mmCIF file of C-alpha atoms and ligand atoms in Angstrom:
data_model
loop_
_atom_site.group_PDB
_atom_site.id
_atom_site.type_symbol
_atom_site.label_atom_id
_atom_site.label_comp_id
_atom_site.label_asym_id
_atom_site.label_seq_id
_atom_site.Cartn_x
_atom_site.Cartn_y
_atom_site.Cartn_z
ATOM 1 C CA UNK A 202 121.457 107.241 73.289
ATOM 2 C CA UNK A 203 121.672 105.671 76.731
ATOM 3 C CA UNK A 204 124.203 108.276 77.887
ATOM 4 C CA UNK A 205 121.969 111.284 77.271
ATOM 5 C CA UNK A 206 121.057 113.225 80.402
ATOM 6 C CA UNK A 207 117.488 114.215 79.623
ATOM 7 C CA UNK A 208 117.494 116.759 82.447
ATOM 8 C CA UNK A 209 119.421 119.003 80.058
ATOM 9 C CA UNK A 210 116.582 118.995 77.521
ATOM 10 C CA UNK A 211 113.364 120.986 77.357
ATOM 11 C CA UNK A 212 110.024 119.477 78.308
ATOM 12 C CA UNK A 213 108.870 119.191 74.671
ATOM 13 C CA UNK A 214 111.916 117.040 73.854
ATOM 14 C CA UNK A 215 111.700 114.975 77.032
ATOM 15 C CA UNK A 216 108.042 114.216 76.189
ATOM 16 C CA UNK A 217 109.104 112.665 72.879
ATOM 17 C CA UNK A 218 112.381 110.919 73.629
ATOM 18 C CA UNK A 219 113.167 110.464 77.322
ATOM 19 C CA UNK A 220 112.977 107.117 79.073
ATOM 20 C CA UNK A 221 113.039 104.786 76.068
ATOM 21 C CA UNK A 222 115.930 102.340 76.059
ATOM 22 C CA UNK A 223 116.046 100.710 72.655
ATOM 23 C CA UNK A 224 116.437 96.920 72.677
ATOM 24 C CA UNK A 225 118.681 94.752 70.441
ATOM 25 C CA UNK A 226 115.855 94.845 67.864
ATOM 26 C CA UNK A 227 116.573 98.538 67.218
ATOM 27 C CA UNK A 228 112.888 99.524 67.346
ATOM 28 C CA UNK A 229 112.290 103.230 66.727
ATOM 29 C CA UNK A 230 108.926 103.342 68.515
ATOM 30 C CA UNK A 231 108.523 101.978 72.021
ATOM 31 C CA UNK A 232 107.345 98.357 72.077
ATOM 32 C CA UNK A 233 104.733 96.990 74.502
ATOM 33 C CA UNK A 234 105.891 94.394 77.006
ATOM 34 C CA UNK A 235 102.796 92.263 77.494
ATOM 35 C CA UNK A 236 104.205 89.895 80.090
ATOM 36 C CA UNK A 237 103.137 89.332 83.676
ATOM 37 C CA UNK A 238 106.441 87.865 84.886
ATOM 38 C CA UNK A 239 110.134 87.659 84.038
ATOM 39 C CA UNK A 240 112.640 84.802 84.024
ATOM 40 C CA UNK A 241 115.821 84.693 86.124
ATOM 41 C CA UNK A 242 119.082 82.998 85.160
ATOM 42 C CA UNK A 243 119.445 81.238 88.496
ATOM 43 C CA UNK A 244 117.929 80.822 91.949
ATOM 44 C CA UNK A 245 120.603 83.211 93.227
ATOM 45 C CA UNK A 246 119.557 85.901 90.763
ATOM 46 C CA UNK A 247 115.884 85.454 91.658
ATOM 47 C CA UNK A 248 116.708 85.935 95.352
ATOM 48 C CA UNK A 249 118.752 89.057 94.622
ATOM 49 C CA UNK A 250 115.931 90.557 92.532
ATOM 50 C CA UNK A 251 113.228 89.839 95.088
ATOM 51 C CA UNK A 252 115.283 91.417 97.869
ATOM 52 C CA UNK A 253 115.948 94.359 95.539
ATOM 53 C CA UNK A 254 119.715 93.949 95.905
ATOM 54 C CA UNK A 255 119.815 93.641 92.125
ATOM 55 C CA UNK A 256 117.730 95.969 89.949
ATOM 56 C CA UNK A 257 115.525 94.442 87.262
ATOM 57 C CA UNK A 258 112.110 93.144 86.384
ATOM 58 C CA UNK A 259 110.252 90.761 88.685
ATOM 59 C CA UNK A 260 106.513 90.876 88.106
ATOM 60 C CA UNK A 261 104.395 93.394 86.199
ATOM 61 C CA UNK A 262 102.369 94.478 89.219
ATOM 62 C CA UNK A 263 105.393 96.648 90.049
ATOM 63 C CA UNK A 264 108.004 96.261 87.271
ATOM 64 C CA UNK A 265 107.237 96.493 83.559
ATOM 65 C CA UNK A 266 109.508 98.122 80.940
ATOM 66 C CA UNK A 267 106.671 99.910 79.100
ATOM 67 C CA UNK A 268 105.240 101.302 82.330
ATOM 68 C CA UNK A 269 108.762 102.168 83.465
ATOM 69 C CA UNK A 270 109.369 104.227 80.320
ATOM 70 C CA UNK A 271 106.179 106.189 80.974
ATOM 71 C CA UNK A 272 107.231 106.739 84.595
ATOM 72 C CA UNK A 273 110.749 107.924 83.717
ATOM 73 C CA UNK A 274 109.429 110.318 81.092
ATOM 74 C CA UNK A 275 106.737 111.880 83.282
ATOM 75 C CA UNK A 276 109.159 112.223 86.235
ATOM 76 C CA UNK A 277 111.567 114.212 84.029
ATOM 77 C CA UNK A 278 108.776 116.382 82.662
ATOM 78 C CA UNK A 279 107.552 117.214 86.200
ATOM 79 C CA UNK A 280 111.148 117.781 87.407
ATOM 80 C CA UNK A 281 110.689 115.121 90.074
ATOM 81 C CA UNK A 282 113.035 112.334 91.159
ATOM 82 C CA UNK A 283 110.624 109.523 90.444
ATOM 83 C CA UNK A 284 107.169 108.698 89.140
ATOM 84 C CA UNK A 285 104.944 105.685 89.732
ATOM 85 C CA UNK A 286 102.045 104.927 87.407
ATOM 86 C CA UNK A 287 98.628 103.746 88.600
ATOM 87 C CA UNK A 288 95.468 102.237 87.132
ATOM 88 C CA UNK A 289 93.623 105.583 87.354
ATOM 89 C CA UNK A 290 93.951 109.067 88.781
ATOM 90 C CA UNK A 291 91.808 107.996 91.740
ATOM 91 C CA UNK A 292 94.058 104.968 92.341
ATOM 92 C CA UNK A 293 97.021 107.382 92.466
ATOM 93 C CA UNK A 294 95.238 109.631 95.008
ATOM 94 C CA UNK A 295 94.241 106.570 97.053
ATOM 95 C CA UNK A 296 97.898 105.445 97.040
ATOM 96 C CA UNK A 297 99.039 108.789 98.487
ATOM 97 C CA UNK A 298 96.556 108.524 101.347
ATOM 98 C CA UNK A 299 97.099 104.823 102.020
ATOM 99 C CA UNK A 300 100.862 105.123 102.126
ATOM 100 C CA UNK A 301 101.300 108.455 103.964
ATOM 101 C CA UNK A 302 98.371 108.622 106.428
ATOM 102 C CA UNK A 303 97.455 106.682 109.554
ATOM 103 C CA UNK A 304 94.582 106.746 112.049
ATOM 104 C CA UNK A 305 94.510 110.048 113.922
ATOM 105 C CA UNK A 306 96.011 112.066 111.081
ATOM 106 C CA UNK A 307 94.405 115.152 109.549
ATOM 107 C CA UNK A 308 94.269 116.503 105.991
ATOM 108 C CA UNK A 309 93.461 120.013 104.731
ATOM 109 C CA UNK A 310 91.984 119.987 101.234
ATOM 110 C CA UNK A 311 90.607 122.674 98.943
ATOM 111 C CA UNK A 312 86.819 122.621 98.692
ATOM 112 C CA UNK A 313 86.791 122.647 94.905
ATOM 113 C CA UNK A 314 88.696 119.385 94.226
ATOM 114 C CA UNK A 315 87.444 116.604 91.951
ATOM 115 C CA UNK A 316 84.274 115.062 93.424
ATOM 116 C CA UNK A 317 85.710 111.586 93.922
ATOM 117 C CA UNK A 318 88.693 113.072 95.750
ATOM 118 C CA UNK A 319 86.256 114.562 98.284
ATOM 119 C CA UNK A 320 84.516 111.180 98.583
ATOM 120 C CA UNK A 321 87.858 109.373 99.032
ATOM 121 C CA UNK A 322 88.662 111.527 102.064
ATOM 122 C CA UNK A 323 85.114 111.715 103.457
ATOM 123 C CA UNK A 324 83.907 108.140 102.899
ATOM 124 C CA UNK A 325 87.052 106.014 103.030
ATOM 125 C CA UNK A 326 89.920 107.667 104.906
ATOM 126 C CA UNK A 327 87.399 108.888 107.514
ATOM 127 C CA UNK A 328 86.437 105.237 108.117
ATOM 128 C CA UNK A 329 90.004 104.582 109.281
ATOM 129 C CA UNK A 330 90.230 107.613 111.549
ATOM 130 C CA UNK A 331 91.714 110.217 109.187
ATOM 131 C CA UNK A 332 89.841 113.530 109.313
ATOM 132 C CA UNK A 333 89.717 116.168 106.557
ATOM 133 C CA UNK A 334 88.935 119.879 106.653
ATOM 134 C CA UNK A 335 87.911 121.566 103.396
ATOM 135 C CA UNK A 336 88.960 125.176 102.791
ATOM 136 C CA UNK A 337 88.546 127.910 100.196
ATOM 137 C CA UNK A 338 91.175 127.274 97.512
ATOM 138 C CA UNK A 339 92.724 130.700 97.015
ATOM 139 C CA UNK A 340 92.743 131.946 100.625
ATOM 140 C CA UNK A 341 96.195 131.176 102.106
ATOM 141 C CA UNK A 342 95.150 132.417 105.562
ATOM 142 C CA UNK A 343 92.301 129.890 105.597
ATOM 143 C CA UNK A 344 94.772 127.062 104.900
ATOM 144 C CA UNK A 345 97.130 128.218 107.642
ATOM 145 C CA UNK A 346 94.236 128.548 110.126
ATOM 146 C CA UNK A 347 93.087 124.954 109.598
ATOM 147 C CA UNK A 348 96.450 123.244 110.130
ATOM 148 C CA UNK A 349 96.466 121.214 113.361
ATOM 149 C CA UNK A 350 99.345 119.439 115.156
ATOM 150 C CA UNK A 351 98.223 116.162 113.518
ATOM 151 C CA UNK A 352 97.913 117.577 109.977
ATOM 152 C CA UNK A 353 100.071 115.558 107.565
ATOM 153 C CA UNK A 354 98.912 116.573 104.093
ATOM 154 C CA UNK A 355 97.629 119.628 102.274
ATOM 155 C CA UNK A 356 95.842 118.576 99.072
ATOM 156 C CA UNK A 357 95.048 121.050 96.307
ATOM 157 C CA UNK A 358 93.930 121.266 92.697
ATOM 158 C CA UNK A 359 94.913 124.451 90.820
ATOM 159 C CA UNK A 360 93.310 125.755 88.701
ATOM 160 C CA UNK A 361 90.038 124.410 90.045
ATOM 161 C CA UNK A 362 87.217 122.763 88.162
ATOM 162 C CA UNK A 363 84.982 124.312 86.825
ATOM 163 C CA UNK A 364 85.620 127.924 87.947
ATOM 164 C CA UNK A 365 89.353 127.982 87.124
ATOM 165 C CA UNK A 366 90.362 129.575 90.432
ATOM 166 C CA UNK A 367 94.020 129.365 91.482
ATOM 167 C CA UNK A 368 96.131 129.142 94.587
ATOM 168 C CA UNK A 369 99.678 130.449 94.945
ATOM 169 C CA UNK A 370 101.563 127.101 95.047
ATOM 170 C CA UNK A 371 104.788 128.615 96.422
ATOM 171 C CA UNK A 372 102.910 130.399 99.202
ATOM 172 C CA UNK A 373 101.006 127.238 100.102
ATOM 173 C CA UNK A 374 104.200 125.144 100.070
ATOM 174 C CA UNK A 375 105.774 127.577 102.556
ATOM 175 C CA UNK A 376 102.762 127.255 104.866
ATOM 176 C CA UNK A 377 102.898 123.438 104.584
ATOM 177 C CA UNK A 378 106.611 123.244 105.338
ATOM 178 C CA UNK A 379 106.482 125.635 108.317
ATOM 179 C CA UNK A 380 104.118 123.099 109.913
ATOM 180 C CA UNK A 381 105.961 119.947 108.729
ATOM 181 C CA UNK A 382 103.188 118.997 106.309
ATOM 182 C CA UNK A 383 103.501 117.703 102.760
ATOM 183 C CA UNK A 384 101.847 119.607 99.899
ATOM 184 C CA UNK A 385 100.138 117.462 97.233
ATOM 185 C CA UNK A 386 99.147 119.182 93.954
ATOM 186 C CA UNK A 387 96.727 117.604 91.480
ATOM 187 C CA UNK A 388 98.230 118.897 88.202
ATOM 188 C CA UNK A 389 95.634 117.424 85.822
ATOM 189 C CA UNK A 390 94.367 120.742 84.447
ATOM 190 C CA UNK A 391 97.811 122.155 83.629
ATOM 191 C CA UNK A 392 100.037 119.123 82.931
ATOM 192 C CA UNK A 393 103.832 119.651 83.237
ATOM 193 C CA UNK A 394 103.708 121.628 79.988
ATOM 194 C CA UNK A 395 102.014 124.545 81.768
ATOM 195 C CA UNK A 396 102.881 124.243 85.449
ATOM 196 C CA UNK A 397 105.568 122.467 87.494
ATOM 197 C CA UNK A 398 104.364 122.288 91.119
ATOM 198 C CA UNK A 399 107.512 120.500 92.398
ATOM 199 C CA UNK A 400 109.680 123.371 91.163
ATOM 200 C CA UNK A 401 107.364 125.736 93.068
ATOM 201 C CA UNK A 402 107.885 123.845 96.333
ATOM 202 C CA UNK A 403 105.177 121.144 96.304
ATOM 203 C CA UNK A 404 106.207 117.707 97.579
ATOM 204 C CA UNK A 405 103.975 115.431 95.519
ATOM 205 C CA UNK A 406 102.261 115.791 92.133
ATOM 206 C CA UNK A 407 99.335 113.579 91.214
ATOM 207 C CA UNK A 408 97.920 113.032 87.723
ATOM 208 C CA UNK A 409 94.977 111.534 85.980
ATOM 209 C CA UNK A 410 96.558 110.436 82.689
ATOM 210 C CA UNK A 411 92.995 109.920 81.465
ATOM 211 C CA UNK A 412 92.668 113.613 80.597
ATOM 212 C CA UNK A 413 95.247 115.666 78.663
ATOM 213 C CA UNK A 414 98.099 113.126 78.914
ATOM 214 C CA UNK A 415 96.157 110.633 76.819
ATOM 215 C CA UNK A 416 94.332 113.476 75.131
ATOM 216 C CA UNK A 417 92.179 111.268 72.931
ATOM 217 C CA UNK A 418 89.800 109.760 75.482
ATOM 218 C CA UNK A 419 91.119 106.216 75.052
ATOM 219 C CA UNK A 420 92.243 104.989 78.459
ATOM 220 C CA UNK A 421 92.159 105.483 82.217
ATOM 221 C CA UNK A 422 95.389 105.926 84.178
ATOM 222 C CA UNK A 423 97.158 107.944 86.854
ATOM 223 C CA UNK A 424 100.551 108.779 88.329
ATOM 224 C CA UNK A 425 102.345 110.053 91.431
ATOM 225 C CA UNK A 426 105.599 112.057 91.144
ATOM 226 C CA UNK A 427 107.723 112.819 94.225
ATOM 227 C CA UNK A 428 111.186 112.648 95.787
ATOM 228 C CA UNK A 429 113.171 109.418 95.838
ATOM 229 C CA UNK A 430 112.538 109.203 99.585
ATOM 230 C CA UNK A 431 108.743 109.532 99.412
ATOM 231 C CA UNK A 432 108.468 107.094 96.500
ATOM 232 C CA UNK A 433 110.893 104.517 97.865
ATOM 233 C CA UNK A 434 109.711 104.539 101.477
ATOM 234 C CA UNK A 435 105.969 105.048 101.004
ATOM 235 C CA UNK A 436 104.420 104.947 97.536
ATOM 236 C CA UNK A 437 106.393 102.064 95.983
ATOM 237 C CA UNK A 438 105.788 99.588 98.855
ATOM 238 C CA UNK A 439 102.075 100.448 98.664
ATOM 239 C CA UNK A 440 101.917 99.936 94.882
ATOM 240 C CA UNK A 441 103.787 96.634 95.140
ATOM 241 C CA UNK A 442 101.311 95.395 97.748
ATOM 242 C CA UNK A 443 98.122 97.262 96.850
ATOM 243 C CA UNK A 444 98.364 96.443 93.152
ATOM 244 C CA UNK A 445 96.439 99.275 91.434
ATOM 245 C CA UNK A 446 98.940 99.018 88.582
ATOM 246 C CA UNK A 447 98.855 100.707 85.177
ATOM 247 C CA UNK A 448 98.706 98.101 82.381
ATOM 248 C CA UNK A 449 101.548 97.958 79.848
ATOM 249 C CA UNK A 450 99.084 98.624 77.060
ATOM 250 C CA UNK A 451 97.760 101.793 78.703
ATOM 251 C CA UNK A 452 101.318 102.979 79.425
ATOM 252 C CA UNK A 453 102.075 102.580 75.726
ATOM 253 C CA UNK A 454 98.957 104.598 74.793
ATOM 254 C CA UNK A 455 99.922 107.346 77.293
ATOM 255 C CA UNK A 456 103.517 107.418 75.970
ATOM 256 C CA UNK A 457 102.213 108.370 72.555
ATOM 257 C CA UNK A 458 99.931 110.883 74.271
ATOM 258 C CA UNK A 459 102.938 112.498 75.937
ATOM 259 C CA UNK A 460 104.698 112.820 72.576
ATOM 260 C CA UNK A 461 102.101 115.323 71.349
ATOM 261 C CA UNK A 462 101.197 116.859 74.734
ATOM 262 C CA UNK A 463 103.120 120.117 74.269
ATOM 263 C CA UNK A 464 101.617 120.982 70.892
ATOM 264 C CA UNK A 465 98.164 119.882 71.990
ATOM 265 C CA UNK A 466 98.243 121.932 75.218
ATOM 266 C CA UNK A 467 99.313 125.057 73.364
ATOM 267 C CA UNK A 468 96.527 124.594 70.817
ATOM 268 C CA UNK A 469 93.911 123.838 73.520
ATOM 269 C CA UNK A 470 94.969 126.984 75.407
ATOM 270 C CA UNK A 471 95.040 129.241 72.341
ATOM 271 C CA UNK A 472 91.519 128.175 71.363
ATOM 272 C CA UNK A 473 90.199 128.396 74.929
ATOM 273 C CA UNK A 474 91.579 131.938 75.274
ATOM 274 C CA UNK A 475 89.974 132.985 72.007
ATOM 275 C CA UNK A 476 86.679 131.378 73.007
ATOM 276 C CA UNK A 477 86.735 133.064 76.442
ATOM 277 C CA UNK A 478 87.253 136.515 74.869
ATOM 278 C CA UNK A 479 84.486 135.834 72.350
ATOM 279 C CA UNK A 480 82.058 134.594 75.010
ATOM 280 C CA UNK A 481 82.645 137.766 77.055
ATOM 281 C CA UNK A 482 81.162 139.710 74.139
ATOM 282 C CA UNK A 483 78.008 137.623 73.747
ATOM 283 C CA UNK A 484 74.878 139.406 75.060
ATOM 284 C CA UNK A 485 73.444 136.110 76.410
ATOM 285 C CA UNK A 486 76.511 135.555 78.602
ATOM 286 C CA UNK A 487 76.581 136.979 82.133
ATOM 287 C CA UNK A 488 80.162 136.110 83.177
ATOM 288 C CA UNK A 489 83.139 134.135 81.847
ATOM 289 C CA UNK A 490 85.567 132.298 84.146
ATOM 290 C CA UNK A 491 88.997 132.024 82.497
ATOM 291 C CA UNK A 492 92.391 132.943 84.021
ATOM 292 C CA UNK A 493 93.554 134.564 80.784
ATOM 293 C CA UNK A 494 90.930 137.297 81.053
ATOM 294 C CA UNK A 495 91.746 140.500 82.879
ATOM 295 C CA UNK A 496 88.356 140.146 84.604
ATOM 296 C CA UNK A 497 89.676 136.998 86.366
ATOM 297 C CA UNK A 498 90.511 137.724 90.014
ATOM 298 C CA UNK A 499 93.839 135.881 89.788
ATOM 299 C CA UNK A 500 94.914 136.847 86.300
ATOM 300 C CA UNK A 501 98.322 138.073 87.556
ATOM 301 C CA UNK A 502 98.998 134.879 89.537
ATOM 302 C CA UNK A 503 98.049 132.805 86.480
ATOM 303 C CA UNK A 504 100.581 134.752 84.387
ATOM 304 C CA UNK A 505 103.343 134.023 86.894
ATOM 305 C CA UNK A 506 102.527 130.457 87.878
ATOM 306 C CA UNK A 507 101.432 128.955 84.556
ATOM 307 C CA UNK A 508 102.933 129.197 81.087
ATOM 308 C CA UNK A 509 99.436 129.252 79.522
ATOM 309 C CA UNK A 510 95.928 129.837 80.849
ATOM 310 C CA UNK A 511 94.351 126.417 80.287
ATOM 311 C CA UNK A 512 91.976 124.555 77.988
ATOM 312 C CA UNK A 513 88.785 124.804 80.038
ATOM 313 C CA UNK A 514 86.376 127.755 79.968
ATOM 314 C CA UNK A 515 83.252 128.070 82.080
ATOM 315 C CA UNK A 516 80.600 130.727 81.784
ATOM 316 C CA UNK A 517 77.299 131.820 83.305
ATOM 317 C CA UNK A 518 74.309 132.560 81.132
ATOM 318 C CA UNK A 519 71.706 135.208 81.776
ATOM 319 C CA UNK A 520 68.803 133.174 83.106
ATOM 320 C CA UNK A 521 69.139 129.963 85.049
ATOM 321 C CA UNK A 522 69.332 126.246 84.503
ATOM 322 C CA UNK A 523 66.778 126.416 81.702
ATOM 323 C CA UNK A 524 69.035 128.627 79.573
ATOM 324 C CA UNK A 525 72.069 126.487 80.364
ATOM 325 C CA UNK A 526 70.341 123.262 79.342
ATOM 326 C CA UNK A 527 68.927 124.947 76.206
ATOM 327 C CA UNK A 528 72.426 125.940 75.136
ATOM 328 C CA UNK A 529 73.805 122.460 75.752
ATOM 329 C CA UNK A 530 70.929 120.813 73.895
ATOM 330 C CA UNK A 531 71.252 123.190 70.937
ATOM 331 C CA UNK A 532 74.845 122.171 70.168
ATOM 332 C CA UNK A 533 75.308 119.954 67.131
ATOM 333 C CA UNK A 534 78.944 118.918 67.355
ATOM 334 C CA UNK A 535 80.177 119.329 70.944
ATOM 335 C CA UNK A 536 80.043 116.141 73.018
ATOM 336 C CA UNK A 537 77.733 116.362 76.035
ATOM 337 C CA UNK A 538 80.012 114.637 78.517
ATOM 338 C CA UNK A 539 81.746 115.487 81.761
ATOM 339 C CA UNK A 540 85.137 114.298 80.479
ATOM 340 C CA UNK A 541 87.796 116.853 79.610
ATOM 341 C CA UNK A 542 91.228 117.154 78.058
ATOM 342 C CA UNK A 543 90.161 115.452 74.854
ATOM 343 C CA UNK A 544 90.865 116.552 71.254
ATOM 344 C CA UNK A 545 87.059 116.635 70.984
ATOM 345 C CA UNK A 546 85.378 119.614 72.665
ATOM 346 C CA UNK A 547 83.018 118.669 75.473
ATOM 347 C CA UNK A 548 80.219 120.604 77.152
ATOM 348 C CA UNK A 549 78.641 119.998 80.546
ATOM 349 C CA UNK A 550 76.322 121.516 83.166
ATOM 350 C CA UNK A 551 78.365 121.167 86.388
ATOM 351 C CA UNK A 552 75.458 121.814 88.812
ATOM 352 C CA UNK A 553 73.573 118.701 87.622
ATOM 353 C CA UNK A 554 76.511 116.428 86.692
ATOM 354 C CA UNK A 555 80.034 116.699 88.126
ATOM 355 C CA UNK A 556 78.831 118.702 91.143
ATOM 356 C CA UNK A 557 75.284 117.286 91.283
ATOM 357 C CA UNK A 558 75.954 115.232 94.415
ATOM 358 C CA UNK A 559 76.774 118.327 96.487
ATOM 359 C CA UNK A 560 74.005 119.844 98.615
ATOM 360 C CA UNK A 561 72.560 122.928 96.819
ATOM 361 C CA UNK A 562 73.824 125.350 99.481
ATOM 362 C CA UNK A 563 77.331 123.840 99.411
ATOM 363 C CA UNK A 564 77.295 124.082 95.626
ATOM 364 C CA UNK A 565 76.271 127.738 95.702
ATOM 365 C CA UNK A 566 78.906 128.473 98.345
ATOM 366 C CA UNK A 567 81.421 127.017 95.908
ATOM 367 C CA UNK A 568 80.138 129.430 93.246
ATOM 368 C CA UNK A 569 78.670 126.755 90.968
ATOM 369 C CA UNK A 570 75.443 128.321 89.808
ATOM 370 C CA UNK A 571 72.586 126.678 87.888
ATOM 371 C CA UNK A 572 73.368 128.973 84.958
ATOM 372 C CA UNK A 573 76.993 127.746 84.671
ATOM 373 C CA UNK A 574 78.220 125.807 81.623
ATOM 374 C CA UNK A 575 81.711 124.311 81.231
ATOM 375 C CA UNK A 576 83.460 123.729 77.919
ATOM 376 C CA UNK A 577 86.661 121.706 77.586
ATOM 377 C CA UNK A 578 87.964 123.238 74.386
ATOM 378 C CA UNK A 579 89.154 120.626 71.888
ATOM 379 C CA UNK A 580 91.236 120.897 68.762
ATOM 380 C CA UNK A 581 88.455 121.324 66.202
ATOM 381 C CA UNK A 582 88.564 124.610 64.288
ATOM 382 C CA UNK A 583 87.692 127.369 66.754
ATOM 383 C CA UNK A 584 85.157 128.910 64.361
ATOM 384 C CA UNK A 585 83.231 125.635 64.297
ATOM 385 C CA UNK A 586 83.226 125.542 68.108
ATOM 386 C CA UNK A 587 81.907 129.127 68.259
ATOM 387 C CA UNK A 588 79.249 128.337 65.656
ATOM 388 C CA UNK A 589 78.121 125.307 67.664
ATOM 389 C CA UNK A 590 77.658 127.463 70.779
ATOM 390 C CA UNK A 591 75.966 130.199 68.783
ATOM 391 C CA UNK A 592 72.944 127.935 68.082
ATOM 392 C CA UNK A 593 72.116 128.154 71.781
ATOM 393 C CA UNK A 594 73.367 131.680 72.459
ATOM 394 C CA UNK A 595 70.939 133.321 70.014
ATOM 395 C CA UNK A 596 67.878 131.301 71.061
HETATM 396 C C1 PLP B 803 89.581 112.974 86.338
HETATM 397 C C2 PLP B 803 90.283 113.603 87.457
HETATM 398 C C3 PLP B 803 90.776 112.840 88.525
HETATM 399 C C4 PLP B 803 90.577 111.336 88.625
HETATM 400 O O1 PLP B 803 91.189 110.638 87.589
HETATM 401 P P1 PLP B 803 90.634 109.250 86.967
HETATM 402 O O2 PLP B 803 91.687 108.888 85.997
HETATM 403 O O3 PLP B 803 89.291 109.542 86.369
HETATM 404 O O4 PLP B 803 90.533 108.285 88.105
HETATM 405 C C5 PLP B 803 91.449 113.505 89.533
HETATM 406 N N1 PLP B 803 91.630 114.845 89.492
HETATM 407 C C6 PLP B 803 91.165 115.605 88.488
HETATM 408 C C7 PLP B 803 91.404 117.085 88.500
HETATM 409 C C8 PLP B 803 90.468 115.013 87.435
HETATM 410 O O5 PLP B 803 89.983 115.787 86.446
#
């Protein structure tokens, strides 16, 4: 078992088997190492471990076998050299900024990223002299125009939330590298099952394991995947010192999440595609945003860049906020929550929840109308999901 090179296997197999080194107990399923520290055989060995001249466990803030298994597995799946796990997706994003940026540096970020990512750059990195410019996600010329001599990072989420817009990752990576910048891709919406940003030229992938990787809404976690050099010189020293560590228990939960990720993603995407096509035919619906539809502006790019079209569908109703809220309130089964990537379908009104803190004109500029509703399509029977939406669509 220990001799297998998991690089030779497909992502579905890696997700189930890679990274686990069975102990002398012969356990079939990964065990949880609930220990804060580890014992050394001698003072000499302790010194060698602490100076990292000898590999091995030291302290669970930065070395834990359960967390390590999760890291090895996700690194393989993303086709990266190494992965480090964090306490949350936001902790992982914070780690990238803290370890790679300094006062005077500049970041270019797509306008449509996760709300707390915007706040991290605007409220915290700005405090320490790092400036950020926000640009339209899909417009490569806009990215190139905003790069300054002090720009260090380009940060992007593709597809975006909630409108499912895309950017050409390879094109953006070329722009980044021409200007000696690093490209960071938040791959939460696609997971490595659907999209591999590192293979397309990105330098760093960031994850919230809270979403599809767990898939059952049980825990909060995050991860950074990058080259040996970036991890070893920047991210690892920050994790060891900063301490926003993933717990062994959560790593164990996420490992079982990874084992079913491929089948879950395919099922989420199949149902979302069917729902998007069905919604397009409903008289009460004005417009559906889903990359699988030919009406989507970047349908062709989605076909090339992703293996599937995604598990999230958003749509505009005829009428405004009133119609949107009516539809949400008429559902019987769907969970009214802003979370996504769960086996349970969720429904939300972005303009008053996830994007409610944006100024109305900024929100409209981003295309998030009052009539917009977002559904994260779960794994319930698709006919039951349609029926649940129908209560509000025929009001
Ligand atoms: C949820 C989310 C995050 C943040 O992750 P947490 O685990 O909630 O901290 C970052 N990016 C995207 C796209 C997300 O959906």
